[in-house]
mmCIF file with all atom_site columns, C-alpha atoms in Angstrom:
data_model
loop_
_atom_site.group_PDB
_atom_site.id
_atom_site.type_symbol
_atom_site.label_atom_id
_atom_site.label_alt_id
_atom_site.label_comp_id
_atom_site.label_asym_id
_atom_site.label_entity_id
_atom_site.label_seq_id
_atom_site.pdbx_PDB_ins_code
_atom_site.Cartn_x
_atom_site.Cartn_y
_atom_site.Cartn_z
_atom_site.occupancy
_atom_site.B_iso_or_equiv
_atom_site.pdbx_formal_charge
_atom_site.auth_seq_id
_atom_site.auth_comp_id
_atom_site.auth_asym_id
_atom_site.auth_atom_id
_atom_site.pdbx_PDB_model_num
ATOM 1   C CA . UNK A 1 1   ? 17.646  17.328 -9.947  1.00 28.00 ? 1   UNK A CA 1
ATOM 2   C CA . UNK A 1 2   ? 18.216  13.751 -8.802  1.00 27.00 ? 2   UNK A CA 1
ATOM 3   C CA . UNK A 1 3   ? 21.911  14.666 -8.591  1.00 31.00 ? 3   UNK A CA 1
ATOM 4   C CA . UNK A 1 4   ? 21.096  16.839 -5.710  1.00 32.00 ? 4   UNK A CA 1
ATOM 5   C CA . UNK A 1 5   ? 20.367  13.705 -3.741  1.00 35.00 ? 5   UNK A CA 1
ATOM 6   C CA . UNK A 1 6   ? 16.510  14.194 -3.598  1.00 35.00 ? 6   UNK A CA 1
ATOM 7   C CA . UNK A 1 7   ? 14.472  11.037 -3.228  1.00 39.00 ? 7   UNK A CA 1
ATOM 8   C CA . UNK A 1 8   ? 12.670  10.102 -6.535  1.00 41.00 ? 8   UNK A CA 1
ATOM 9   C CA . UNK A 1 9   ? 9.263   11.322 -5.401  1.00 41.00 ? 9   UNK A CA 1
ATOM 10  C CA . UNK A 1 10  ? 10.986  14.642 -4.400  1.00 35.00 ? 10  UNK A CA 1
ATOM 11  C CA . UNK A 1 11  ? 12.791  14.838 -7.586  1.00 37.00 ? 11  UNK A CA 1
ATOM 12  C CA . UNK A 1 12  ? 9.475   14.504 -9.507  1.00 40.00 ? 12  UNK A CA 1
ATOM 13  C CA . UNK A 1 13  ? 8.074   17.554 -7.624  1.00 37.00 ? 13  UNK A CA 1
ATOM 14  C CA . UNK A 1 14  ? 11.184  19.316 -8.467  1.00 35.00 ? 14  UNK A CA 1
ATOM 15  C CA . UNK A 1 15  ? 10.840  18.567 -12.015 1.00 36.00 ? 15  UNK A CA 1
ATOM 16  C CA . UNK A 1 16  ? 7.333   20.193 -11.766 1.00 40.00 ? 16  UNK A CA 1
ATOM 17  C CA . UNK A 1 17  ? 8.767   23.432 -10.431 1.00 38.00 ? 17  UNK A CA 1
ATOM 18  C CA . UNK A 1 18  ? 8.971   24.739 -6.984  1.00 39.00 ? 18  UNK A CA 1
ATOM 19  C CA . UNK A 1 19  ? 6.894   27.739 -7.807  1.00 38.00 ? 19  UNK A CA 1
ATOM 20  C CA . UNK A 1 20  ? 3.603   26.307 -6.668  1.00 39.00 ? 20  UNK A CA 1
ATOM 21  C CA . UNK A 1 21  ? 2.472   27.049 -3.078  1.00 39.00 ? 21  UNK A CA 1
ATOM 22  C CA . UNK A 1 22  ? 2.863   24.483 -0.389  1.00 44.00 ? 22  UNK A CA 1
ATOM 23  C CA . UNK A 1 23  ? 1.455   24.438 3.324   1.00 49.00 ? 23  UNK A CA 1
ATOM 24  C CA . UNK A 1 24  ? 1.773   27.941 4.506   1.00 55.00 ? 24  UNK A CA 1
ATOM 25  C CA . UNK A 1 25  ? 3.265   30.663 2.214   1.00 66.00 ? 25  UNK A CA 1
ATOM 26  C CA . UNK A 1 26  ? 6.499   29.095 0.981   1.00 78.00 ? 26  UNK A CA 1
ATOM 27  C CA . UNK A 1 27  ? 7.354   29.487 -2.442  1.00 81.00 ? 27  UNK A CA 1
ATOM 28  C CA . UNK A 1 28  ? 10.722  28.931 -4.281  1.00 83.00 ? 28  UNK A CA 1
ATOM 29  C CA . UNK A 1 29  ? 10.517  29.564 -8.112  1.00 84.00 ? 29  UNK A CA 1
ATOM 30  C CA . UNK A 1 30  ? 13.579  28.514 -10.194 1.00 87.00 ? 30  UNK A CA 1
ATOM 31  C CA . UNK A 1 31  ? 14.788  31.839 -10.729 1.00 89.00 ? 31  UNK A CA 1
ATOM 32  C CA . UNK A 1 32  ? 15.031  32.395 -6.875  1.00 89.00 ? 32  UNK A CA 1
ATOM 33  C CA . UNK A 1 33  ? 17.045  29.233 -6.532  1.00 91.00 ? 33  UNK A CA 1
ATOM 34  C CA . UNK A 1 34  ? 19.300  30.115 -9.431  1.00 90.00 ? 34  UNK A CA 1
ATOM 35  C CA . UNK A 1 35  ? 20.104  33.605 -7.914  1.00 90.00 ? 35  UNK A CA 1
ATOM 36  C CA . UNK A 1 36  ? 20.699  32.095 -4.496  1.00 91.00 ? 36  UNK A CA 1
ATOM 37  C CA . UNK A 1 37  ? 23.287  29.803 -5.808  1.00 92.00 ? 37  UNK A CA 1
ATOM 38  C CA . UNK A 1 38  ? 25.005  32.882 -7.499  1.00 91.00 ? 38  UNK A CA 1
ATOM 39  C CA . UNK A 1 39  ? 25.524  34.248 -4.051  1.00 92.00 ? 39  UNK A CA 1
ATOM 40  C CA . UNK A 1 40  ? 28.339  31.871 -3.580  1.00 92.00 ? 40  UNK A CA 1
ATOM 41  C CA . UNK A 1 41  ? 31.004  31.720 -2.175  1.00 92.00 ? 41  UNK A CA 1
ATOM 42  C CA . UNK A 1 42  ? 29.500  32.469 1.103   1.00 93.00 ? 42  UNK A CA 1
ATOM 43  C CA . UNK A 1 43  ? 31.149  34.069 4.013   1.00 93.00 ? 43  UNK A CA 1
ATOM 44  C CA . UNK A 1 44  ? 32.293  31.600 6.517   1.00 95.00 ? 44  UNK A CA 1
ATOM 45  C CA . UNK A 1 45  ? 29.412  32.078 9.202   1.00 95.00 ? 45  UNK A CA 1
ATOM 46  C CA . UNK A 1 46  ? 26.918  31.594 6.267   1.00 95.00 ? 46  UNK A CA 1
ATOM 47  C CA . UNK A 1 47  ? 28.598  28.386 5.008   1.00 94.00 ? 47  UNK A CA 1
ATOM 48  C CA . UNK A 1 48  ? 28.013  26.943 8.470   1.00 95.00 ? 48  UNK A CA 1
ATOM 49  C CA . UNK A 1 49  ? 24.564  28.178 8.688   1.00 94.00 ? 49  UNK A CA 1
ATOM 50  C CA . UNK A 1 50  ? 23.560  26.593 5.181   1.00 94.00 ? 50  UNK A CA 1
ATOM 51  C CA . UNK A 1 51  ? 25.080  23.301 6.221   1.00 95.00 ? 51  UNK A CA 1
ATOM 52  C CA . UNK A 1 52  ? 22.987  23.251 9.256   1.00 95.00 ? 52  UNK A CA 1
ATOM 53  C CA . UNK A 1 53  ? 19.908  24.397 7.333   1.00 94.00 ? 53  UNK A CA 1
ATOM 54  C CA . UNK A 1 54  ? 20.210  21.266 4.871   1.00 95.00 ? 54  UNK A CA 1
ATOM 55  C CA . UNK A 1 55  ? 20.663  18.905 7.819   1.00 95.00 ? 55  UNK A CA 1
ATOM 56  C CA . UNK A 1 56  ? 17.674  20.532 9.682   1.00 93.00 ? 56  UNK A CA 1
ATOM 57  C CA . UNK A 1 57  ? 15.491  20.181 6.502   1.00 93.00 ? 57  UNK A CA 1
ATOM 58  C CA . UNK A 1 58  ? 16.448  16.629 6.030   1.00 95.00 ? 58  UNK A CA 1
ATOM 59  C CA . UNK A 1 59  ? 15.741  15.692 9.627   1.00 95.00 ? 59  UNK A CA 1
ATOM 60  C CA . UNK A 1 60  ? 12.407  17.540 9.471   1.00 94.00 ? 60  UNK A CA 1
ATOM 61  C CA . UNK A 1 61  ? 11.208  15.510 6.691   1.00 96.00 ? 61  UNK A CA 1
ATOM 62  C CA . UNK A 1 62  ? 12.339  12.347 8.443   1.00 96.00 ? 62  UNK A CA 1
ATOM 63  C CA . UNK A 1 63  ? 10.704  13.276 11.737  1.00 96.00 ? 63  UNK A CA 1
ATOM 64  C CA . UNK A 1 64  ? 7.213   13.269 9.732   1.00 96.00 ? 64  UNK A CA 1
ATOM 65  C CA . UNK A 1 65  ? 8.197   9.963  8.025   1.00 97.00 ? 65  UNK A CA 1
ATOM 66  C CA . UNK A 1 66  ? 8.982   8.475  11.457  1.00 97.00 ? 66  UNK A CA 1
ATOM 67  C CA . UNK A 1 67  ? 5.549   9.751  12.768  1.00 97.00 ? 67  UNK A CA 1
ATOM 68  C CA . UNK A 1 68  ? 3.749   8.121  9.770   1.00 97.00 ? 68  UNK A CA 1
ATOM 69  C CA . UNK A 1 69  ? 5.490   4.812  10.401  1.00 97.00 ? 69  UNK A CA 1
ATOM 70  C CA . UNK A 1 70  ? 4.264   5.000  14.012  1.00 97.00 ? 70  UNK A CA 1
ATOM 71  C CA . UNK A 1 71  ? 0.584   5.828  13.203  1.00 96.00 ? 71  UNK A CA 1
ATOM 72  C CA . UNK A 1 72  ? -0.814  2.296  13.659  1.00 96.00 ? 72  UNK A CA 1
ATOM 73  C CA . UNK A 1 73  ? 0.425   2.504  17.349  1.00 95.00 ? 73  UNK A CA 1
ATOM 74  C CA . UNK A 1 74  ? -2.146  5.494  18.043  1.00 94.00 ? 74  UNK A CA 1
ATOM 75  C CA . UNK A 1 75  ? -5.118  3.654  19.564  1.00 90.00 ? 75  UNK A CA 1
ATOM 76  C CA . UNK A 1 76  ? -7.777  6.400  19.099  1.00 92.00 ? 76  UNK A CA 1
ATOM 77  C CA . UNK A 1 77  ? -9.142  6.255  15.468  1.00 94.00 ? 77  UNK A CA 1
ATOM 78  C CA . UNK A 1 78  ? -10.099 9.985  15.713  1.00 92.00 ? 78  UNK A CA 1
ATOM 79  C CA . UNK A 1 79  ? -6.671  11.201 16.911  1.00 92.00 ? 79  UNK A CA 1
ATOM 80  C CA . UNK A 1 80  ? -4.924  8.862  14.485  1.00 94.00 ? 80  UNK A CA 1
ATOM 81  C CA . UNK A 1 81  ? -6.756  10.268 11.517  1.00 94.00 ? 81  UNK A CA 1
ATOM 82  C CA . UNK A 1 82  ? -6.068  13.887 12.617  1.00 92.00 ? 82  UNK A CA 1
ATOM 83  C CA . UNK A 1 83  ? -2.386  13.119 13.151  1.00 94.00 ? 83  UNK A CA 1
ATOM 84  C CA . UNK A 1 84  ? -2.284  11.343 9.820   1.00 95.00 ? 84  UNK A CA 1
ATOM 85  C CA . UNK A 1 85  ? -3.587  14.402 7.914   1.00 93.00 ? 85  UNK A CA 1
ATOM 86  C CA . UNK A 1 86  ? -1.258  16.632 10.120  1.00 92.00 ? 86  UNK A CA 1
ATOM 87  C CA . UNK A 1 87  ? 1.885   14.662 9.117   1.00 94.00 ? 87  UNK A CA 1
ATOM 88  C CA . UNK A 1 88  ? 0.965   14.411 5.368   1.00 93.00 ? 88  UNK A CA 1
ATOM 89  C CA . UNK A 1 89  ? 0.596   18.079 5.124   1.00 90.00 ? 89  UNK A CA 1
ATOM 90  C CA . UNK A 1 90  ? 3.790   18.993 7.016   1.00 92.00 ? 90  UNK A CA 1
ATOM 91  C CA . UNK A 1 91  ? 5.822   16.411 5.337   1.00 92.00 ? 91  UNK A CA 1
ATOM 92  C CA . UNK A 1 92  ? 4.855   17.853 1.839   1.00 90.00 ? 92  UNK A CA 1
ATOM 93  C CA . UNK A 1 93  ? 5.986   21.280 3.242   1.00 88.00 ? 93  UNK A CA 1
ATOM 94  C CA . UNK A 1 94  ? 9.102   19.992 4.592   1.00 90.00 ? 94  UNK A CA 1
ATOM 95  C CA . UNK A 1 95  ? 9.920   18.193 1.370   1.00 91.00 ? 95  UNK A CA 1
ATOM 96  C CA . UNK A 1 96  ? 9.644   21.520 -0.513  1.00 89.00 ? 96  UNK A CA 1
ATOM 97  C CA . UNK A 1 97  ? 11.823  23.199 1.982   1.00 91.00 ? 97  UNK A CA 1
ATOM 98  C CA . UNK A 1 98  ? 14.505  20.415 1.673   1.00 92.00 ? 98  UNK A CA 1
ATOM 99  C CA . UNK A 1 99  ? 14.275  20.494 -2.258  1.00 91.00 ? 99  UNK A CA 1
ATOM 100 C CA . UNK A 1 100 ? 14.873  24.349 -2.150  1.00 91.00 ? 100 UNK A CA 1
ATOM 101 C CA . UNK A 1 101 ? 17.757  24.111 0.275   1.00 93.00 ? 101 UNK A CA 1
ATOM 102 C CA . UNK A 1 102 ? 19.191  21.156 -1.571  1.00 93.00 ? 102 UNK A CA 1
ATOM 103 C CA . UNK A 1 103 ? 19.149  23.058 -4.845  1.00 93.00 ? 103 UNK A CA 1
ATOM 104 C CA . UNK A 1 104 ? 21.143  25.697 -3.211  1.00 93.00 ? 104 UNK A CA 1
ATOM 105 C CA . UNK A 1 105 ? 23.350  23.566 -0.791  1.00 93.00 ? 105 UNK A CA 1
ATOM 106 C CA . UNK A 1 106 ? 24.209  21.165 -3.733  1.00 91.00 ? 106 UNK A CA 1
ATOM 107 C CA . UNK A 1 107 ? 27.922  20.210 -3.340  1.00 91.00 ? 107 UNK A CA 1
ATOM 108 C CA . UNK A 1 108 ? 28.664  17.324 -0.825  1.00 92.00 ? 108 UNK A CA 1
ATOM 109 C CA . UNK A 1 109 ? 31.278  19.450 0.730   1.00 92.00 ? 109 UNK A CA 1
ATOM 110 C CA . UNK A 1 110 ? 28.656  21.961 1.599   1.00 93.00 ? 110 UNK A CA 1
ATOM 111 C CA . UNK A 1 111 ? 26.433  19.423 3.550   1.00 94.00 ? 111 UNK A CA 1
ATOM 112 C CA . UNK A 1 112 ? 26.553  18.142 6.926   1.00 93.00 ? 112 UNK A CA 1
ATOM 113 C CA . UNK A 1 113 ? 27.718  14.662 7.756   1.00 93.00 ? 113 UNK A CA 1
ATOM 114 C CA . UNK A 1 114 ? 25.481  14.308 10.855  1.00 90.00 ? 114 UNK A CA 1
ATOM 115 C CA . UNK A 1 115 ? 23.030  11.413 10.422  1.00 94.00 ? 115 UNK A CA 1
ATOM 116 C CA . UNK A 1 116 ? 19.908  13.894 10.370  1.00 94.00 ? 116 UNK A CA 1
ATOM 117 C CA . UNK A 1 117 ? 17.559  11.396 8.685   1.00 94.00 ? 117 UNK A CA 1
ATOM 118 C CA . UNK A 1 118 ? 18.193  8.732  11.446  1.00 95.00 ? 118 UNK A CA 1
ATOM 119 C CA . UNK A 1 119 ? 17.946  11.037 14.129  1.00 95.00 ? 119 UNK A CA 1
ATOM 120 C CA . UNK A 1 120 ? 14.692  12.649 12.727  1.00 96.00 ? 120 UNK A CA 1
ATOM 121 C CA . UNK A 1 121 ? 13.089  9.521  11.983  1.00 96.00 ? 121 UNK A CA 1
ATOM 122 C CA . UNK A 1 122 ? 13.681  8.086  15.520  1.00 96.00 ? 122 UNK A CA 1
ATOM 123 C CA . UNK A 1 123 ? 12.266  11.332 17.143  1.00 96.00 ? 123 UNK A CA 1
ATOM 124 C CA . UNK A 1 124 ? 9.025   11.301 14.974  1.00 97.00 ? 124 UNK A CA 1
ATOM 125 C CA . UNK A 1 125 ? 8.632   7.522  15.481  1.00 97.00 ? 125 UNK A CA 1
ATOM 126 C CA . UNK A 1 126 ? 9.325   7.498  19.299  1.00 97.00 ? 126 UNK A CA 1
ATOM 127 C CA . UNK A 1 127 ? 7.052   10.655 20.042  1.00 96.00 ? 127 UNK A CA 1
ATOM 128 C CA . UNK A 1 128 ? 4.271   9.005  18.176  1.00 97.00 ? 128 UNK A CA 1
ATOM 129 C CA . UNK A 1 129 ? 4.733   5.559  19.394  1.00 96.00 ? 129 UNK A CA 1
ATOM 130 C CA . UNK A 1 130 ? 5.480   6.500  22.928  1.00 95.00 ? 130 UNK A CA 1
ATOM 131 C CA . UNK A 1 131 ? 2.965   9.474  23.547  1.00 94.00 ? 131 UNK A CA 1
ATOM 132 C CA . UNK A 1 132 ? 0.540   9.254  20.681  1.00 93.00 ? 132 UNK A CA 1
ATOM 133 C CA . UNK A 1 133 ? -0.758  12.264 18.730  1.00 93.00 ? 133 UNK A CA 1
ATOM 134 C CA . UNK A 1 134 ? -0.005  14.621 21.563  1.00 92.00 ? 134 UNK A CA 1
ATOM 135 C CA . UNK A 1 135 ? 3.571   13.595 21.850  1.00 94.00 ? 135 UNK A CA 1
ATOM 136 C CA . UNK A 1 136 ? 4.067   14.320 18.072  1.00 94.00 ? 136 UNK A CA 1
ATOM 137 C CA . UNK A 1 137 ? 2.284   17.875 18.390  1.00 93.00 ? 137 UNK A CA 1
ATOM 138 C CA . UNK A 1 138 ? 4.696   18.684 21.292  1.00 94.00 ? 138 UNK A CA 1
ATOM 139 C CA . UNK A 1 139 ? 7.659   17.535 19.497  1.00 95.00 ? 139 UNK A CA 1
ATOM 140 C CA . UNK A 1 140 ? 6.754   19.597 16.340  1.00 93.00 ? 140 UNK A CA 1
ATOM 141 C CA . UNK A 1 141 ? 6.125   22.633 18.624  1.00 92.00 ? 141 UNK A CA 1
ATOM 142 C CA . UNK A 1 142 ? 9.579   22.291 20.220  1.00 93.00 ? 142 UNK A CA 1
ATOM 143 C CA . UNK A 1 143 ? 11.269  21.695 16.910  1.00 93.00 ? 143 UNK A CA 1
ATOM 144 C CA . UNK A 1 144 ? 9.680   24.580 15.406  1.00 88.00 ? 144 UNK A CA 1
ATOM 145 C CA . UNK A 1 145 ? 10.231  26.766 18.156  1.00 91.00 ? 145 UNK A CA 1
ATOM 146 C CA . UNK A 1 146 ? 13.995  26.318 17.729  1.00 92.00 ? 146 UNK A CA 1
ATOM 147 C CA . UNK A 1 147 ? 13.676  26.664 14.018  1.00 91.00 ? 147 UNK A CA 1
ATOM 148 C CA . UNK A 1 148 ? 11.998  29.885 14.060  1.00 90.00 ? 148 UNK A CA 1
ATOM 149 C CA . UNK A 1 149 ? 14.861  31.387 16.341  1.00 92.00 ? 149 UNK A CA 1
ATOM 150 C CA . UNK A 1 150 ? 17.445  29.558 14.099  1.00 93.00 ? 150 UNK A CA 1
ATOM 151 C CA . UNK A 1 151 ? 16.297  30.876 10.812  1.00 91.00 ? 151 UNK A CA 1
ATOM 152 C CA . UNK A 1 152 ? 15.500  34.320 12.515  1.00 92.00 ? 152 UNK A CA 1
ATOM 153 C CA . UNK A 1 153 ? 19.042  34.865 13.467  1.00 93.00 ? 153 UNK A CA 1
ATOM 154 C CA . UNK A 1 154 ? 20.220  34.205 10.088  1.00 94.00 ? 154 UNK A CA 1
ATOM 155 C CA . UNK A 1 155 ? 17.813  36.376 8.545   1.00 94.00 ? 155 UNK A CA 1
ATOM 156 C CA . UNK A 1 156 ? 18.836  39.285 11.003  1.00 95.00 ? 156 UNK A CA 1
ATOM 157 C CA . UNK A 1 157 ? 22.459  38.976 10.031  1.00 93.00 ? 157 UNK A CA 1
ATOM 158 C CA . UNK A 1 158 ? 21.904  38.661 6.337   1.00 94.00 ? 158 UNK A CA 1
ATOM 159 C CA . UNK A 1 159 ? 19.673  41.531 6.433   1.00 94.00 ? 159 UNK A CA 1
ATOM 160 C CA . UNK A 1 160 ? 22.147  43.702 8.538   1.00 93.00 ? 160 UNK A CA 1
ATOM 161 C CA . UNK A 1 161 ? 24.977  42.770 6.168   1.00 93.00 ? 161 UNK A CA 1
ATOM 162 C CA . UNK A 1 162 ? 23.025  43.594 3.045   1.00 90.00 ? 162 UNK A CA 1
ATOM 163 C CA . UNK A 1 163 ? 22.023  47.068 4.530   1.00 89.00 ? 163 UNK A CA 1
ATOM 164 C CA . UNK A 1 164 ? 25.827  47.533 5.121   1.00 91.00 ? 164 UNK A CA 1
ATOM 165 C CA . UNK A 1 165 ? 26.788  46.728 1.653   1.00 87.00 ? 165 UNK A CA 1
ATOM 166 C CA . UNK A 1 166 ? 28.867  43.920 2.971   1.00 88.00 ? 166 UNK A CA 1
ATOM 167 C CA . UNK A 1 167 ? 27.525  41.190 0.684   1.00 87.00 ? 167 UNK A CA 1
ATOM 168 C CA . UNK A 1 168 ? 27.919  40.947 -3.103  1.00 87.00 ? 168 UNK A CA 1
ATOM 169 C CA . UNK A 1 169 ? 26.218  40.382 -5.531  1.00 90.00 ? 169 UNK A CA 1
ATOM 170 C CA . UNK A 1 170 ? 23.375  42.102 -3.522  1.00 91.00 ? 170 UNK A CA 1
ATOM 171 C CA . UNK A 1 171 ? 20.603  40.797 -5.782  1.00 90.00 ? 171 UNK A CA 1
ATOM 172 C CA . UNK A 1 172 ? 21.584  37.174 -5.410  1.00 91.00 ? 172 UNK A CA 1
ATOM 173 C CA . UNK A 1 173 ? 22.007  37.484 -1.517  1.00 91.00 ? 173 UNK A CA 1
ATOM 174 C CA . UNK A 1 174 ? 18.695  39.264 -1.485  1.00 92.00 ? 174 UNK A CA 1
ATOM 175 C CA . UNK A 1 175 ? 17.041  36.143 -3.071  1.00 91.00 ? 175 UNK A CA 1
ATOM 176 C CA . UNK A 1 176 ? 18.718  33.915 -0.667  1.00 93.00 ? 176 UNK A CA 1
ATOM 177 C CA . UNK A 1 177 ? 17.389  36.067 2.069   1.00 93.00 ? 177 UNK A CA 1
ATOM 178 C CA . UNK A 1 178 ? 13.971  35.816 0.623   1.00 90.00 ? 178 UNK A CA 1
ATOM 179 C CA . UNK A 1 179 ? 14.105  31.947 0.456   1.00 91.00 ? 179 UNK A CA 1
ATOM 180 C CA . UNK A 1 180 ? 15.119  31.822 4.186   1.00 92.00 ? 180 UNK A CA 1
ATOM 181 C CA . UNK A 1 181 ? 12.325  34.293 5.077   1.00 90.00 ? 181 UNK A CA 1
ATOM 182 C CA . UNK A 1 182 ? 9.622   32.085 3.133   1.00 88.00 ? 182 UNK A CA 1
ATOM 183 C CA . UNK A 1 183 ? 10.992  29.000 4.933   1.00 85.00 ? 183 UNK A CA 1
ATOM 184 C CA . UNK A 1 184 ? 10.883  30.622 8.321   1.00 86.00 ? 184 UNK A CA 1
ATOM 185 C CA . UNK A 1 185 ? 7.369   31.810 7.799   1.00 84.00 ? 185 UNK A CA 1
ATOM 186 C CA . UNK A 1 186 ? 6.192   28.364 7.057   1.00 82.00 ? 186 UNK A CA 1
ATOM 187 C CA . UNK A 1 187 ? 7.978   26.838 10.074  1.00 83.00 ? 187 UNK A CA 1
ATOM 188 C CA . UNK A 1 188 ? 6.242   29.433 12.293  1.00 82.00 ? 188 UNK A CA 1
ATOM 189 C CA . UNK A 1 189 ? 2.782   28.272 10.865  1.00 80.00 ? 189 UNK A CA 1
ATOM 190 C CA . UNK A 1 190 ? 3.833   24.808 11.725  1.00 80.00 ? 190 UNK A CA 1
ATOM 191 C CA . UNK A 1 191 ? 4.793   25.785 15.285  1.00 83.00 ? 191 UNK A CA 1
ATOM 192 C CA . UNK A 1 192 ? 1.582   27.567 15.855  1.00 79.00 ? 192 UNK A CA 1
ATOM 193 C CA . UNK A 1 193 ? -0.629  24.867 14.446  1.00 79.00 ? 193 UNK A CA 1
ATOM 194 C CA . UNK A 1 194 ? 1.075   22.174 16.550  1.00 83.00 ? 194 UNK A CA 1
ATOM 195 C CA . UNK A 1 195 ? 0.849   24.377 19.699  1.00 80.00 ? 195 UNK A CA 1
ATOM 196 C CA . UNK A 1 196 ? -2.857  24.823 19.160  1.00 79.00 ? 196 UNK A CA 1
ATOM 197 C CA . UNK A 1 197 ? -3.454  21.132 18.760  1.00 78.00 ? 197 UNK A CA 1
ATOM 198 C CA . UNK A 1 198 ? -1.221  19.982 21.638  1.00 74.00 ? 198 UNK A CA 1
ATOM 199 C CA . UNK A 1 199 ? -2.919  22.544 24.143  1.00 66.00 ? 199 UNK A CA 1
ATOM 200 C CA . UNK A 1 200 ? -6.456  22.041 22.870  1.00 62.00 ? 200 UNK A CA 1
ATOM 201 C CA . UNK A 1 201 ? -7.794  19.783 25.559  1.00 56.00 ? 201 UNK A CA 1
ATOM 202 C CA . UNK A 1 202 ? -5.023  19.950 28.102  1.00 64.00 ? 202 UNK A CA 1
ATOM 203 C CA . UNK A 1 203 ? -2.389  22.422 29.141  1.00 81.00 ? 203 UNK A CA 1
ATOM 204 C CA . UNK A 1 204 ? 1.160   21.429 29.361  1.00 85.00 ? 204 UNK A CA 1
ATOM 205 C CA . UNK A 1 205 ? 1.834   19.125 32.158  1.00 87.00 ? 205 UNK A CA 1
ATOM 206 C CA . UNK A 1 206 ? 5.122   18.593 33.853  1.00 91.00 ? 206 UNK A CA 1
ATOM 207 C CA . UNK A 1 207 ? 5.837   15.743 31.452  1.00 92.00 ? 207 UNK A CA 1
ATOM 208 C CA . UNK A 1 208 ? 4.906   17.763 28.562  1.00 91.00 ? 208 UNK A CA 1
ATOM 209 C CA . UNK A 1 209 ? 7.237   20.501 29.565  1.00 92.00 ? 209 UNK A CA 1
ATOM 210 C CA . UNK A 1 210 ? 10.088  17.961 30.075  1.00 95.00 ? 210 UNK A CA 1
ATOM 211 C CA . UNK A 1 211 ? 9.415   16.366 26.586  1.00 95.00 ? 211 UNK A CA 1
ATOM 212 C CA . UNK A 1 212 ? 9.383   19.840 25.063  1.00 94.00 ? 212 UNK A CA 1
ATOM 213 C CA . UNK A 1 213 ? 12.632  20.819 26.652  1.00 96.00 ? 213 UNK A CA 1
ATOM 214 C CA . UNK A 1 214 ? 14.335  17.879 25.608  1.00 96.00 ? 214 UNK A CA 1
ATOM 215 C CA . UNK A 1 215 ? 13.398  18.274 21.992  1.00 96.00 ? 215 UNK A CA 1
ATOM 216 C CA . UNK A 1 216 ? 14.103  21.904 21.984  1.00 95.00 ? 216 UNK A CA 1
ATOM 217 C CA . UNK A 1 217 ? 17.502  21.636 23.361  1.00 96.00 ? 217 UNK A CA 1
ATOM 218 C CA . UNK A 1 218 ? 18.283  18.536 21.322  1.00 94.00 ? 218 UNK A CA 1
ATOM 219 C CA . UNK A 1 219 ? 17.461  20.638 18.253  1.00 94.00 ? 219 UNK A CA 1
ATOM 220 C CA . UNK A 1 220 ? 19.736  23.232 19.293  1.00 93.00 ? 220 UNK A CA 1
ATOM 221 C CA . UNK A 1 221 ? 22.433  20.903 19.957  1.00 95.00 ? 221 UNK A CA 1
ATOM 222 C CA . UNK A 1 222 ? 21.988  19.117 16.565  1.00 94.00 ? 222 UNK A CA 1
ATOM 223 C CA . UNK A 1 223 ? 22.187  22.389 14.625  1.00 93.00 ? 223 UNK A CA 1
ATOM 224 C CA . UNK A 1 224 ? 25.349  23.224 16.416  1.00 94.00 ? 224 UNK A CA 1
ATOM 225 C CA . UNK A 1 225 ? 26.884  20.091 15.600  1.00 94.00 ? 225 UNK A CA 1
ATOM 226 C CA . UNK A 1 226 ? 25.743  20.236 11.895  1.00 95.00 ? 226 UNK A CA 1
ATOM 227 C CA . UNK A 1 227 ? 27.376  23.580 11.544  1.00 93.00 ? 227 UNK A CA 1
ATOM 228 C CA . UNK A 1 228 ? 30.693  21.810 12.108  1.00 92.00 ? 228 UNK A CA 1
ATOM 229 C CA . UNK A 1 229 ? 30.718  18.493 10.642  1.00 91.00 ? 229 UNK A CA 1
#
């Protein structure tokens, strides 16, 4: 598993198996991952999407790591404690997603060269250091709003091509579809929790809306670049 490029702590969790439940409903047992790998070679459109998925999950882990690094800059102890718990739970979920995607998108040639870790860490750190807990919740809401659409598009196209009989082996592609559906459901959960936290005390201001838009469209541009490099 370490050969897949997973960090030591993540590799240890992989060795224990990905079948256990993490935050939300995500579950990726070894038999699912083996079947998903057996779906290769993928059509060109899916190669691009899976390259982007790997970069996205890599960046997502880094966003929460950046947030954790900036936690001492959050002045309110109560807000800092709540954000610390939020980040710890979410980074575990994103590590589980990354481990599963990395097990399927395993070859270096299948992965994006985009520096997703640097971009993600910087975004998480800046969101937290610059705007506190609220800033991180808005960033999460924006990123996950895009990711829901991103995975949703892939799920719809895969489902359509499976129904048309355009993909073979059908069983392997069905497991890949289930993997994407599980990850997407988790990301929706993340989005909804972040949205609830960010509007708990105050509806989005003009600054919040600008923040959301910049992160959302930055995520969309990043995914587009990751599909190509």
